[in-house]
Amino acid sequence: MSEQSKDQSDIQYVSSKTDKIMCDGGNEELGHPAVYFKIDKNQEVVCNYCNKKFIRKD
């Protein structure tokens, strides 16, 4: 898999109605501890464990 394709899969867009998100790495047993983030309007959040980026779409 190319680096660009990998980067694209590490981005998750969330609803504009969402104000909190949870990331657990997405790999069940192979993931990381669940962490919660507050995401405000027109903001993006990056998980400090797996670097997955969450972008709030309005």
CSV table of C-alpha atoms in Angstrom, one decimal:
chain,number,residue,atom,x,y,z
A,1,MET,CA,0.0,0.0,0.0
A,2,SER,CA,1.4,3.4,-0.9
A,3,GLU,CA,2.0,6.0,1.8
A,4,GLN,CA,-0.7,8.3,0.3
A,5,SER,CA,-3.3,5.5,0.4
A,6,LYS,CA,-2.4,4.7,4.0
A,7,ASP,CA,-2.8,8.4,5.0
A,8,GLN,CA,-6.2,8.5,3.3
A,9,SER,CA,-7.5,5.5,5.3
A,10,ASP,CA,-6.3,7.2,8.6
A,11,ILE,CA,-8.9,10.0,8.1
A,12,GLN,CA,-12.4,9.7,9.4
A,13,TYR,CA,-15.1,12.3,8.7
A,14,VAL,CA,-17.7,12.8,11.5
A,15,SER,CA,-21.1,14.4,11.4
A,16,SER,CA,-21.5,18.1,12.2
A,17,LYS,CA,-23.8,17.0,15.0
A,18,THR,CA,-21.0,15.1,16.7
A,19,ASP,CA,-19.2,16.8,19.6
A,20,LYS,CA,-17.4,13.9,21.1
A,21,ILE,CA,-15.5,11.1,19.5
A,22,MET,CA,-13.8,7.9,20.7
A,23,CYS,CA,-10.8,6.1,19.2
A,24,ASP,CA,-9.6,2.6,20.2
A,25,GLY,CA,-7.4,2.0,17.2
A,26,GLY,CA,-10.0,0.0,15.4
A,27,ASN,CA,-8.3,-3.4,15.6
A,28,GLU,CA,-10.2,-4.9,18.5
A,29,GLU,CA,-7.6,-6.8,20.6
A,30,LEU,CA,-4.8,-5.2,18.7
A,31,GLY,CA,-6.0,-1.6,19.1
A,32,HIS,CA,-5.2,0.8,22.0
A,33,PRO,CA,-7.0,1.9,25.1
A,34,ALA,CA,-10.2,3.9,24.3
A,35,VAL,CA,-9.6,7.6,24.3
A,36,TYR,CA,-12.2,10.4,24.0
A,37,PHE,CA,-11.9,13.7,22.4
A,38,LYS,CA,-14.1,16.8,22.2
A,39,ILE,CA,-14.4,18.0,18.6
A,40,ASP,CA,-15.7,21.6,18.0
A,41,LYS,CA,-17.1,23.1,14.8
A,42,ASN,CA,-14.7,23.2,11.9
A,43,GLN,CA,-12.1,21.4,13.9
A,44,GLU,CA,-10.0,18.3,13.5
A,45,VAL,CA,-8.6,16.0,16.1
A,46,VAL,CA,-5.7,13.5,15.9
A,47,CYS,CA,-5.5,10.5,18.2
A,48,ASN,CA,-2.3,10.6,20.2
A,49,TYR,CA,-2.0,6.8,20.1
A,50,CYS,CA,-2.6,5.8,16.4
A,51,ASN,CA,-2.5,9.2,14.6
A,52,LYS,CA,-5.9,8.7,13.1
A,53,LYS,CA,-7.4,12.0,12.1
A,54,PHE,CA,-11.0,12.9,12.8
A,55,ILE,CA,-12.5,15.8,10.8
A,56,ARG,CA,-15.9,17.3,11.6
A,57,LYS,CA,-17.8,18.0,8.4
A,58,ASP,CA,-20.4,20.8,8.5
